[in-house]
Tab-separated table of C-alpha atoms in Angstrom:
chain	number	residue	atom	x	y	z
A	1	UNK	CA	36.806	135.543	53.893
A	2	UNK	CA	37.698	131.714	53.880
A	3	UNK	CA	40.767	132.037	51.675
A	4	UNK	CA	42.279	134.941	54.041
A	5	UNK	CA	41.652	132.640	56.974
A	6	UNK	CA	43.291	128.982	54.985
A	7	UNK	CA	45.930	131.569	54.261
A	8	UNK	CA	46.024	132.455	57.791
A	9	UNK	CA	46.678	129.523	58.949
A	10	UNK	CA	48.872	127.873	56.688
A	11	UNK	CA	51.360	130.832	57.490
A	12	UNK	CA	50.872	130.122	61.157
A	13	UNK	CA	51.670	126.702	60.586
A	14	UNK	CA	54.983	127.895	58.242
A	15	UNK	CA	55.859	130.133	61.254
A	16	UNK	CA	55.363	127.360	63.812
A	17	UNK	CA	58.320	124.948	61.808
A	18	UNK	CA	60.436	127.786	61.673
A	19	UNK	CA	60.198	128.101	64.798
A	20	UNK	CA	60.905	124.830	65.356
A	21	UNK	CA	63.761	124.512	63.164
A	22	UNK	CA	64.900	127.819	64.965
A	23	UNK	CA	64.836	126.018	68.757
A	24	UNK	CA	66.794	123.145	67.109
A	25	UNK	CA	69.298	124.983	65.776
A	26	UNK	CA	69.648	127.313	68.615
A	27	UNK	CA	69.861	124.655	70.926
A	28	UNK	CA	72.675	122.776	68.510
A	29	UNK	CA	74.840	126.923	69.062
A	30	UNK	CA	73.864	126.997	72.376
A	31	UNK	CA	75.329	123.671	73.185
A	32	UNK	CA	78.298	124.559	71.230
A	33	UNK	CA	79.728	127.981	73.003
A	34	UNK	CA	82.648	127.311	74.860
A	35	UNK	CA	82.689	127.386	78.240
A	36	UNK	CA	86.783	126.161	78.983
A	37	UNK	CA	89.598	127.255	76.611
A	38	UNK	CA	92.773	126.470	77.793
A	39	UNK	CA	95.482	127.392	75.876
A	40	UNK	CA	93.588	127.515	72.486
A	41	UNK	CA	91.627	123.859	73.516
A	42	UNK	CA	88.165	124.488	74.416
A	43	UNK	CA	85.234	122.444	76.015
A	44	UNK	CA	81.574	123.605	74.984
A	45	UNK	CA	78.504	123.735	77.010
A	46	UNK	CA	77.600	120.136	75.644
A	47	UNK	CA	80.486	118.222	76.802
A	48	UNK	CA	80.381	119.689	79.847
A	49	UNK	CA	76.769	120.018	80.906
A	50	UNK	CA	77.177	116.168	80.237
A	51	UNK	CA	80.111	115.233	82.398
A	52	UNK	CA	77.983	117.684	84.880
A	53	UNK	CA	74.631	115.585	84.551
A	54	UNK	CA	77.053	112.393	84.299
A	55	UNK	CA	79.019	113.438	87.821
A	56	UNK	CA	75.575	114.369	89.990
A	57	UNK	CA	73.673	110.819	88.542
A	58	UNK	CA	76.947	109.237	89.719
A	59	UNK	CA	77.464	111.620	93.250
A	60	UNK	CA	73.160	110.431	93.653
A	61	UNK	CA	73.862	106.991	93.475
A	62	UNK	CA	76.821	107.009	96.139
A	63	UNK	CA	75.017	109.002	98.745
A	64	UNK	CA	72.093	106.720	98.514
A	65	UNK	CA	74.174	103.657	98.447
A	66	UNK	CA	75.609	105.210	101.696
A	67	UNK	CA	72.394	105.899	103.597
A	68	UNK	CA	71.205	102.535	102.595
A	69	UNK	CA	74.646	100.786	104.416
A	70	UNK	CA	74.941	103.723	106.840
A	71	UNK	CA	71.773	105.507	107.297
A	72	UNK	CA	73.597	108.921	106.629
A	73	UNK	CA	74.270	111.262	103.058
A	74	UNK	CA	77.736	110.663	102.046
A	75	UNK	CA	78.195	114.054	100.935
A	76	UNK	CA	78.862	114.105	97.815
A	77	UNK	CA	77.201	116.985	95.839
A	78	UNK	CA	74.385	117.066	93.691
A	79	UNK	CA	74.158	120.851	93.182
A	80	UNK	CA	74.896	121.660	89.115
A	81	UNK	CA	76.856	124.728	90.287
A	82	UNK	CA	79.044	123.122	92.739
A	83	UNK	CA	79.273	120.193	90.583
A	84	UNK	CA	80.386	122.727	87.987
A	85	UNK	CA	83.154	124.463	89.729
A	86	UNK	CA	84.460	120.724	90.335
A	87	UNK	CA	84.553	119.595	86.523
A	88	UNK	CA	85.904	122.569	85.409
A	89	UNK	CA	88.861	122.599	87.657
A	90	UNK	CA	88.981	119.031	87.103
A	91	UNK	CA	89.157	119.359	83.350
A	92	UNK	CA	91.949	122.241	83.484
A	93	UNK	CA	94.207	120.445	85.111
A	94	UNK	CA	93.502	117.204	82.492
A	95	UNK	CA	93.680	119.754	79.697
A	96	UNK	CA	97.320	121.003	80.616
A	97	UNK	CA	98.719	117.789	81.955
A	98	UNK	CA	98.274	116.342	78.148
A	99	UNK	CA	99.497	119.576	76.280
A	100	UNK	CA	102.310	119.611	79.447
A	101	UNK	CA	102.817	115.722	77.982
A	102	UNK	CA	102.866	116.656	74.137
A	103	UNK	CA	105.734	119.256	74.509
A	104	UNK	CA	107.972	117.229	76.910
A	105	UNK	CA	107.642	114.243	74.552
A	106	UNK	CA	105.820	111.894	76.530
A	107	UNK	CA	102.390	111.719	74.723
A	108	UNK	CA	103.332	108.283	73.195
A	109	UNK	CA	103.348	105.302	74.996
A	110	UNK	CA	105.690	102.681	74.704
A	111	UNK	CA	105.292	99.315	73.188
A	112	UNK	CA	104.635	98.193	76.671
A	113	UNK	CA	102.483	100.779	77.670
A	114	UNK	CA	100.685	100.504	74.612
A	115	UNK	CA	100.023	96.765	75.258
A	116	UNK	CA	99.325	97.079	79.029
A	117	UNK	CA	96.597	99.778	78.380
A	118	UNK	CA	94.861	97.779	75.248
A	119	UNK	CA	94.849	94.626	77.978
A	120	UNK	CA	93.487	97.140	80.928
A	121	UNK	CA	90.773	98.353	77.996
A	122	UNK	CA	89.579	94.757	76.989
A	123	UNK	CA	89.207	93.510	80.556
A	124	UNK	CA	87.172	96.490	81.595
A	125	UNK	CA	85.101	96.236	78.265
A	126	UNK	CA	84.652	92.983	78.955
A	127	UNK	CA	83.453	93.011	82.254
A	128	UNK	CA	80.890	96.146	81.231
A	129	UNK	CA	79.254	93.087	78.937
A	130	UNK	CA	79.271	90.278	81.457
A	131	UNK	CA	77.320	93.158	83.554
A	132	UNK	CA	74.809	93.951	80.529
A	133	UNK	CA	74.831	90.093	79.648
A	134	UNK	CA	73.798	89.116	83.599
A	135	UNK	CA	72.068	92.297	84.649
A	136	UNK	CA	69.684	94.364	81.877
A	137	UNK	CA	69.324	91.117	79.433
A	138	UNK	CA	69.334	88.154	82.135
A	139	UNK	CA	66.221	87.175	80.490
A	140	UNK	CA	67.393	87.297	76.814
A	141	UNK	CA	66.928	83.790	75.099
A	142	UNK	CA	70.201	84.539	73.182
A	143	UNK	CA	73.767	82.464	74.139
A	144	UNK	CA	76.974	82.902	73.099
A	145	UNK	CA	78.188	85.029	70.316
A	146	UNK	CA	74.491	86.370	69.676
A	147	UNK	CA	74.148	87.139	73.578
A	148	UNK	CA	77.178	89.171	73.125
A	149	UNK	CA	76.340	90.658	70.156
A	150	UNK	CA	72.753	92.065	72.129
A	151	UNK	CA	75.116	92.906	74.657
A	152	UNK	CA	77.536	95.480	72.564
A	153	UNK	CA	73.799	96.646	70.717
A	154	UNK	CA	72.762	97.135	73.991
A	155	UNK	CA	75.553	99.196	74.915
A	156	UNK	CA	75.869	101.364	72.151
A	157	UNK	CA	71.681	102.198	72.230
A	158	UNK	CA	72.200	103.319	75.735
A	159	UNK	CA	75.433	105.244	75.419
A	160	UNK	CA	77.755	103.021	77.215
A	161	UNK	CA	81.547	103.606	76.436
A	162	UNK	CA	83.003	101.716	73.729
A	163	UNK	CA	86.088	99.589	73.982
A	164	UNK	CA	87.944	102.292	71.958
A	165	UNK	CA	86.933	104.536	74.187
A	166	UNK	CA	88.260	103.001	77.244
A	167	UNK	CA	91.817	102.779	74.903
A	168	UNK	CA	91.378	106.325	74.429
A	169	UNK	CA	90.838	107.331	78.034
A	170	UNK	CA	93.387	104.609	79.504
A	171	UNK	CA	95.993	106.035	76.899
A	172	UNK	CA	95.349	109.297	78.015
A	173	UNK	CA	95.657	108.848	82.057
A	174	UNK	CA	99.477	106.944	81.436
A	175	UNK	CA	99.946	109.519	79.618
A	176	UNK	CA	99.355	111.309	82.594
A	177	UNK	CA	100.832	108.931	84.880
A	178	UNK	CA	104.160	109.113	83.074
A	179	UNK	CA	104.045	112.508	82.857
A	180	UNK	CA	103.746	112.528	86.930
A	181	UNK	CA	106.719	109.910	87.169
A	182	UNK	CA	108.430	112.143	85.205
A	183	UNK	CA	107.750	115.429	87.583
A	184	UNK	CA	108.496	113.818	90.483
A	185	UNK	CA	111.693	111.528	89.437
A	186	UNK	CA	114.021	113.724	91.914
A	187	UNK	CA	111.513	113.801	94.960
A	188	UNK	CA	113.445	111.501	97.755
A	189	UNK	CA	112.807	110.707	101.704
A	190	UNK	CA	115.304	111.392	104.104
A	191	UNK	CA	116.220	109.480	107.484
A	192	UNK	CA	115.664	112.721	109.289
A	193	UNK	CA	112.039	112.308	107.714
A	194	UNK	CA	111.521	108.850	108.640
A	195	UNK	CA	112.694	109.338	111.879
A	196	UNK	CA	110.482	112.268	112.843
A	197	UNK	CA	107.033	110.320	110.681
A	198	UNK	CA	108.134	106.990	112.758
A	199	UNK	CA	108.405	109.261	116.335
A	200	UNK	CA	105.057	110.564	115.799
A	201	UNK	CA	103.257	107.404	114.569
A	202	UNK	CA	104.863	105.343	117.773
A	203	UNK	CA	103.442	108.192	120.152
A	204	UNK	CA	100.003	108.576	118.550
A	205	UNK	CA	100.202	104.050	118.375
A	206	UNK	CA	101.107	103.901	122.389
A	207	UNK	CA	98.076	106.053	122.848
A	208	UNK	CA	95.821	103.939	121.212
A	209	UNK	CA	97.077	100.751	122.375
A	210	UNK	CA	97.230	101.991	125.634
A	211	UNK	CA	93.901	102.791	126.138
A	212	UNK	CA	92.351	99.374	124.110
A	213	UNK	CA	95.079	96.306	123.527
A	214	UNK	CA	93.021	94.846	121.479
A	215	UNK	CA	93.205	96.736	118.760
A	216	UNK	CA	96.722	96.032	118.382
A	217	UNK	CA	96.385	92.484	117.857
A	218	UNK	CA	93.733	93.182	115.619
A	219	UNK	CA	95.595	95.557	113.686
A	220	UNK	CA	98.466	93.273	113.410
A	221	UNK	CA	96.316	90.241	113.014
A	222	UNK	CA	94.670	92.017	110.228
A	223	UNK	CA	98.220	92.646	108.589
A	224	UNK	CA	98.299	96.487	109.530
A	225	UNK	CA	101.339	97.885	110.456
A	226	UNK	CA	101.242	98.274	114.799
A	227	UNK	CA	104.403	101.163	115.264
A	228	UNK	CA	103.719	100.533	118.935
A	229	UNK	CA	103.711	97.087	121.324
A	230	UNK	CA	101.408	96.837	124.345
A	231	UNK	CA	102.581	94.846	127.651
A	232	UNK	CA	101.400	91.047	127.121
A	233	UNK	CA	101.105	90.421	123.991
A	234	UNK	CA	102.595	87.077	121.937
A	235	UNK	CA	102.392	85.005	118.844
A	236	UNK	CA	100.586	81.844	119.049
A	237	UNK	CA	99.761	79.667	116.089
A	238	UNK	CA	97.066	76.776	116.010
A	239	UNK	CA	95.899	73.480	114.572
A	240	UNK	CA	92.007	73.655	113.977
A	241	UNK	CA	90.207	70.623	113.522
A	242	UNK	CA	87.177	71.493	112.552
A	243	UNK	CA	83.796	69.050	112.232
A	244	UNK	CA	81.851	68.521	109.733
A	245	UNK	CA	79.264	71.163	107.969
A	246	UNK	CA	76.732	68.199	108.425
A	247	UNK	CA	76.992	68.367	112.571
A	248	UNK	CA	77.796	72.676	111.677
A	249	UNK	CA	73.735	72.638	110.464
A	250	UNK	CA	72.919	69.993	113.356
A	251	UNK	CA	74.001	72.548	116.052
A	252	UNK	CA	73.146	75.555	114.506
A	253	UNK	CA	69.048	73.876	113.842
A	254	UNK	CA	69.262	72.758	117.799
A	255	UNK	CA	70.734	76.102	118.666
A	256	UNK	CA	67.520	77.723	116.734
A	257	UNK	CA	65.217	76.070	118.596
A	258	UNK	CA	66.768	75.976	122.234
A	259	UNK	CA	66.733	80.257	120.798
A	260	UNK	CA	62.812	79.508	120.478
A	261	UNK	CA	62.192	77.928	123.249
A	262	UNK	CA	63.816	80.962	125.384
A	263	UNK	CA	61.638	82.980	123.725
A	264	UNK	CA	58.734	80.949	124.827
A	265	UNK	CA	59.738	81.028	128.383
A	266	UNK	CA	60.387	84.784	128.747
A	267	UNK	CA	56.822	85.233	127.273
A	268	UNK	CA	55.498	83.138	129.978
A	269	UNK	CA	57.684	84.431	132.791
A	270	UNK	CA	55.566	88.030	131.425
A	271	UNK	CA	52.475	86.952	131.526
A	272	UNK	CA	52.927	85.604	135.143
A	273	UNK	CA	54.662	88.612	136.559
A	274	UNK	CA	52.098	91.054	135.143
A	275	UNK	CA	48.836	89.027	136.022
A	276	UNK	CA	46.025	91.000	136.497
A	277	UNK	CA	44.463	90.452	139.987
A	278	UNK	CA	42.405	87.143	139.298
A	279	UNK	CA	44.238	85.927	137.042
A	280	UNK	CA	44.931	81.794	137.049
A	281	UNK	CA	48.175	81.941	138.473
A	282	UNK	CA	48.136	78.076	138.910
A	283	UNK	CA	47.815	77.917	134.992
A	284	UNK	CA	50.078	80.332	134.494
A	285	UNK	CA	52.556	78.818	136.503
A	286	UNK	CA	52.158	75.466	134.764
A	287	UNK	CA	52.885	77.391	131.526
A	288	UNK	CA	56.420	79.041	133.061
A	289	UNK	CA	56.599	75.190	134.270
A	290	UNK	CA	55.974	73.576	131.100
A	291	UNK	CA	58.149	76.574	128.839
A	292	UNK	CA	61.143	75.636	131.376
A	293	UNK	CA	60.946	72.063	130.368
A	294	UNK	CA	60.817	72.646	126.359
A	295	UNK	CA	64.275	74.868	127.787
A	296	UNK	CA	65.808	72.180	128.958
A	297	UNK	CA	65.089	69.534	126.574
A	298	UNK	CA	66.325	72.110	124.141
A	299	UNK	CA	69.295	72.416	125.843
A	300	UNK	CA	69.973	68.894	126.192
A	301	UNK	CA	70.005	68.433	122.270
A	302	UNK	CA	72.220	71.471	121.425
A	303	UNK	CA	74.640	69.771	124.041
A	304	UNK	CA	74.353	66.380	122.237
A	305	UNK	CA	74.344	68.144	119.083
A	306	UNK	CA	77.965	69.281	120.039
A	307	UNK	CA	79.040	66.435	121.838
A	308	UNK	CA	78.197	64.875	118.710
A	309	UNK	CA	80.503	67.373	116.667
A	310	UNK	CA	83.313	67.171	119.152
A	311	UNK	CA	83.662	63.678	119.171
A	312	UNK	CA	83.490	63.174	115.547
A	313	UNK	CA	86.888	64.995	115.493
A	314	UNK	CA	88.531	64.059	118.598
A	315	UNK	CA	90.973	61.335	117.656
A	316	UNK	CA	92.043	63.444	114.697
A	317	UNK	CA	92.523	66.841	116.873
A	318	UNK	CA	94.398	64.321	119.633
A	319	UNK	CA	96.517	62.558	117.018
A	320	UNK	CA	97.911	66.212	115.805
A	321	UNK	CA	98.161	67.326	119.920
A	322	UNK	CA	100.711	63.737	120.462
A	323	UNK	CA	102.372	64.583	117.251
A	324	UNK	CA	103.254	68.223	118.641
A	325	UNK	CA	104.292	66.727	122.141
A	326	UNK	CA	106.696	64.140	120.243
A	327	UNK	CA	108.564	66.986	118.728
A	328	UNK	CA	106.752	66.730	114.821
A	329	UNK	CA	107.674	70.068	113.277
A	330	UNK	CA	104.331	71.995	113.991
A	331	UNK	CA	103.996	73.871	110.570
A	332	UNK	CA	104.390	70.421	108.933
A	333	UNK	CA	101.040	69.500	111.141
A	334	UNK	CA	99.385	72.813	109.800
A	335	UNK	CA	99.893	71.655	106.357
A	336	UNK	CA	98.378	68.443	107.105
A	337	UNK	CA	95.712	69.113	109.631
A	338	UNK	CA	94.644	72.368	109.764
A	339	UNK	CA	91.216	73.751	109.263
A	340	UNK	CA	92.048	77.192	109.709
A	341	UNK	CA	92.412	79.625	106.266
A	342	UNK	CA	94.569	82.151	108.600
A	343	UNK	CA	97.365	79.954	109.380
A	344	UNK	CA	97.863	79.568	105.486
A	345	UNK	CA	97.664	83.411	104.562
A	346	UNK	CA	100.092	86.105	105.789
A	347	UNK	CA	100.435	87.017	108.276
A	348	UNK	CA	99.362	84.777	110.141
A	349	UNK	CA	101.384	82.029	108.408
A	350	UNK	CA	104.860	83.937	109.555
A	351	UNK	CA	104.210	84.870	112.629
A	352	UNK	CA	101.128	83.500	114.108
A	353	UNK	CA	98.085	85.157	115.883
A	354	UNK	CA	98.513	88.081	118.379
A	355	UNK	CA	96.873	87.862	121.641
A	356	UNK	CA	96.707	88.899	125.393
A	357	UNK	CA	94.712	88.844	127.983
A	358	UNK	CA	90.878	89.742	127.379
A	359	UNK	CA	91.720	89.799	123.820
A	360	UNK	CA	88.019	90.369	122.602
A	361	UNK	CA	88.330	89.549	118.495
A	362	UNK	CA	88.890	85.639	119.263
A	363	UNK	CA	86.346	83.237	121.081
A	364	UNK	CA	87.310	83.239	125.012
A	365	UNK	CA	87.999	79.652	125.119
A	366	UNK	CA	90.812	80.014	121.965
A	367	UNK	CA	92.261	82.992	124.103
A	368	UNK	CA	92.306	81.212	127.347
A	369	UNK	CA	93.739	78.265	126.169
A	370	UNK	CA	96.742	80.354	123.836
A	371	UNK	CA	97.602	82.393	127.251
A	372	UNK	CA	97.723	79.583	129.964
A	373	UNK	CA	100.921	78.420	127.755
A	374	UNK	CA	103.919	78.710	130.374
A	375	UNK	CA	106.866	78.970	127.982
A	376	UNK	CA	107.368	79.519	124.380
A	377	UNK	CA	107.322	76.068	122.493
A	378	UNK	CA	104.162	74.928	124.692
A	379	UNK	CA	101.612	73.292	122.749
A	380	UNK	CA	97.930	73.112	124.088
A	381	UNK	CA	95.821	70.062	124.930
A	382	UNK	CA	92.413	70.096	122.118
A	383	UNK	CA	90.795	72.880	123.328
A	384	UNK	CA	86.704	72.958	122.326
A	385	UNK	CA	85.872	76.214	120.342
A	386	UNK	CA	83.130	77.226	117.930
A	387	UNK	CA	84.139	74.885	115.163
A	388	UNK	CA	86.097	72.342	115.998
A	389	UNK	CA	89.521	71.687	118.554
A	390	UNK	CA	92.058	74.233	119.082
A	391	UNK	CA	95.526	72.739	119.316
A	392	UNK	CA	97.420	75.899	119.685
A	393	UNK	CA	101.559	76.338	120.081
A	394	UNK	CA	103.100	79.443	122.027
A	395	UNK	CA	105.301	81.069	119.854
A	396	UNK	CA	106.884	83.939	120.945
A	397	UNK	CA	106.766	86.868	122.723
A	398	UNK	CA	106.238	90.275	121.144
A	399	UNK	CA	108.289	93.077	123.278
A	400	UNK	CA	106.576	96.091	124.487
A	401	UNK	CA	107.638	99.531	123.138
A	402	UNK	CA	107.560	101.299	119.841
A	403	UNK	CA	108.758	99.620	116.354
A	404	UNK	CA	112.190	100.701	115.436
A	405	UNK	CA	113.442	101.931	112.143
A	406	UNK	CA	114.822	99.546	110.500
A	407	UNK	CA	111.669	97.096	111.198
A	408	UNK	CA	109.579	99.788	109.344
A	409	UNK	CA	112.104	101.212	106.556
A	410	UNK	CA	111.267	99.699	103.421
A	411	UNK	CA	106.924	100.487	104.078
A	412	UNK	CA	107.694	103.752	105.800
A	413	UNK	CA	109.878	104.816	103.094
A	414	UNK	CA	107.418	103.936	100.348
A	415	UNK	CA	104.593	105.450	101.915
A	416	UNK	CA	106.206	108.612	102.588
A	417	UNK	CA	107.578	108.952	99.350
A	418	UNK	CA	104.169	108.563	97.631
A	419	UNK	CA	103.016	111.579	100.011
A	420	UNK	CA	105.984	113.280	98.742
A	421	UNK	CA	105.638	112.825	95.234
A	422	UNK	CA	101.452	113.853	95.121
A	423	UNK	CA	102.558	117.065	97.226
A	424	UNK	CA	105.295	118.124	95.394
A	425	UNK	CA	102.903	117.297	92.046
A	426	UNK	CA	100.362	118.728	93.072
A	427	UNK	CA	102.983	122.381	93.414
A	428	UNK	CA	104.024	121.598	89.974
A	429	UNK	CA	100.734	121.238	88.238
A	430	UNK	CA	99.631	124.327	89.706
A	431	UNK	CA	102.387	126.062	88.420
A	432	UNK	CA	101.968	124.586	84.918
A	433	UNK	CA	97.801	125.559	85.579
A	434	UNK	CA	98.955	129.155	86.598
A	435	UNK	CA	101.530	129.852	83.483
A	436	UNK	CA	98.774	128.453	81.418
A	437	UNK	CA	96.150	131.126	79.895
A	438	UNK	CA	92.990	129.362	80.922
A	439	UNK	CA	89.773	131.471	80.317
A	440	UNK	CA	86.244	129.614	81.819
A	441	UNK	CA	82.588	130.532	81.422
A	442	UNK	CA	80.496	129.111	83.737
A	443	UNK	CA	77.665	131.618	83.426
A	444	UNK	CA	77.179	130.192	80.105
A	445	UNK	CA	75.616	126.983	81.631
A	446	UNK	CA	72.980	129.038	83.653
A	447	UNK	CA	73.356	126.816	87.079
């Protein structure tokens, strides 16, 4: 009775292996049924339940990223079947764009492509370890070469691409970019186009400027193309003469308190207002009394804090303001004086700053100062603003109405043509996606 049930078990146990060795290697056929053929070149379930898993990790992270700056889901979806439909489509088009490539000759790269792609791959790959190095092993006692050698171990363990892989996949997408160059070589823009784009943008511009002015100079300030000019508007360029970041903490520690202090005050003001009947209102007068006086005094320093600031720079800011009156070529006094990064950087090293009237993305007093200039050529006294002394120049006017076509030509031209060219490829690859015989089995994932 004991050896039938020792036998018993011991061919459980041989059934329970086989049946382990069975899930293994019905897994291993599972995951290799295709699921995308396209013209003879197939995906299996494997590759693509792992781009799948890949793309929803990926579309998780963004919409939490954008709740956490926006407090709202991004959108992007997490579902395996939509997520499906996505990578398939996705991978169709890949697969006949490269076997489009191969017969029209232009799956291999130039020399120059070649070299461009291998120095894309190697500084991607090599900021992927400078991540690893400073992110997952920022507490590794290794340096150097044996840091970097954790770092590639590191990599590989946890499935990270490999720098021939990013060669691989960069070779493949100019292969894909030439082929695209290729399909689109003929695609042009016409005046007649540019002229009806540029009527339209000018209308929907006037609109928009119409209704808030400030935007324009913020668009243009901001390098943006503006198709349309409000009334009021010119350039104005400046001088800024800034103090130090020594009297910068000084004002911004006496500004903190005086900030405080207010604080103190309103809480006082409260208690007063909403005494209970009873109340000391002789003490709680004293206390408004005595948080008005901490006010002031706190006052008094930011002021002397500033006046500090101000005067540190004055001579300086009234030197460059004599030097502008005598005729001294004023960008010659930007090079040498100014505080400002704007007036250095286009556009605002070309043309200046826009402004008008109530223009609300500069400080009041810079605005005030930049439109009391009479005529073009004007150059303010040091003006006191949140840094420093504004010595600002008018000049020139910027006329009202919408941009003309030559202004625009070259920009308008380019972006129009790019338009052109992704609409017109997008036609051709579904052409090439149609004649293709493409056969997909998405059931076989079981989303």
């Amino acid at each position: 009775m004991q050896k039938k049930a020792l036998l018993a078990l011991l061919m459980a146990c041989v059934m329970l292996l086989s049946g382990c060795a069975l899930i293994v290697t019905d897994t291993e056929k599972d995951n290799a049924r295709i699921v995308l053929d396209v013209n003879g070149e197939t995906m299996t379930k494997g590759s693509i339940d792992y781009v799948v898993d890949y793309t929803i990790e990926q579309n998780n992270y963004y919409n939490n990223l954008y709740y956490q700056m926006l407090g709202q889901n991004a959108g992007y979806p997490t579902d395996p079947a939509t997520v499906l439909d996505s990578v398939l489509e996705q991978y169709t088009d890949m697969m006949v764009e490269n076997q489009k490539a191969a017969e029209m000759g232009l799956n291999t790269l130039s020399e120059e492509d070649k070299a461009a792609v291998q120095a894309d791959a190697e500084a991607q790959y090599e900021e992927l370890m400078v991540s690893i190095e400073t992110s997952y092993l920022a507490t590794s006692e290794n340096e150097g070469d044996a840091l970097r050698e954790e770092a590639v171990a590191y990599a590989q363990a946890n499935g990270y691409a490999t720098l021939e892989d990013m060669v691989e996949s960069l070779t493949e997408e100019k292969v894909r970019e030439n082929l695209k160059a290729e399909a689109v070589k003929d695609v042009t823009v016409t005046d007649e186009e540019l002229e009806e784009e540029l009527a339209v943008r000018v209308s929907t511009a006037k609109v928009e400027y119409t209704e808030t002015p400030s935007d324009f100079g913020f668009d243009v300030n901001n390098g943006t193309t503006a198709y349309y000019a409000p009334a009021g508007y010119r350039y104005v360029k400046q001088v800024l003469v800034e103090y130090s970041e020594e009297h910068k903490s000084a004002i911004s520690e006496k500004r903190g308190a005086l900030t405080t202090a207010e604080a103190g005050l309103t809480a006082a003001k409260n208690a007063l207002e909403n005494a209970e009947e009873g109340a000391d209102t002789v003490q709680l007068q004293a206390d408004v009394d005595a948080a008005q006086a901490v006010v002031d005094t706190a006052q008094a320093d930011l002021d002397a804090a500033k006046r500090a600031a101000y005067d540190s720079v004055y001579v300086q800011a009234n030197e460059v303001y004599e030097k502008a009156l005598a005729g001294e070529d004023f960008a010659t006094l930007i090079e040498n004086y100014n505080d400002d990064p704007g007036m250095n950087s286009e556009p605002g090293k070309t043309h200046g700053y826009a402004v008008c009237a109530d223009y609300i993305y500069f400080e009041d007093e810079f605005v005030t100062a930049a439109m009391a200039l009479e005529n073009v050529g004007d150059v303010s006294a040091p003006t006191e603003g949140g840094y420093g002394y504004y010595i600002i120049r008018y000049e020139s006017d910027i006329p009202e109405g919408g941009m003309d076509l030559e202004s625009v030509r070259e920009s308008l031209t380019a972006e129009l043509l790019v338009e052109k060219q992704d609409a017109h490829y997008e036609e051709v690859l579904a052409q090439w996606v149609e004649e293709a015989d493409v056969k997909s089995y998405p059931e076989k994932m079981g989303y």
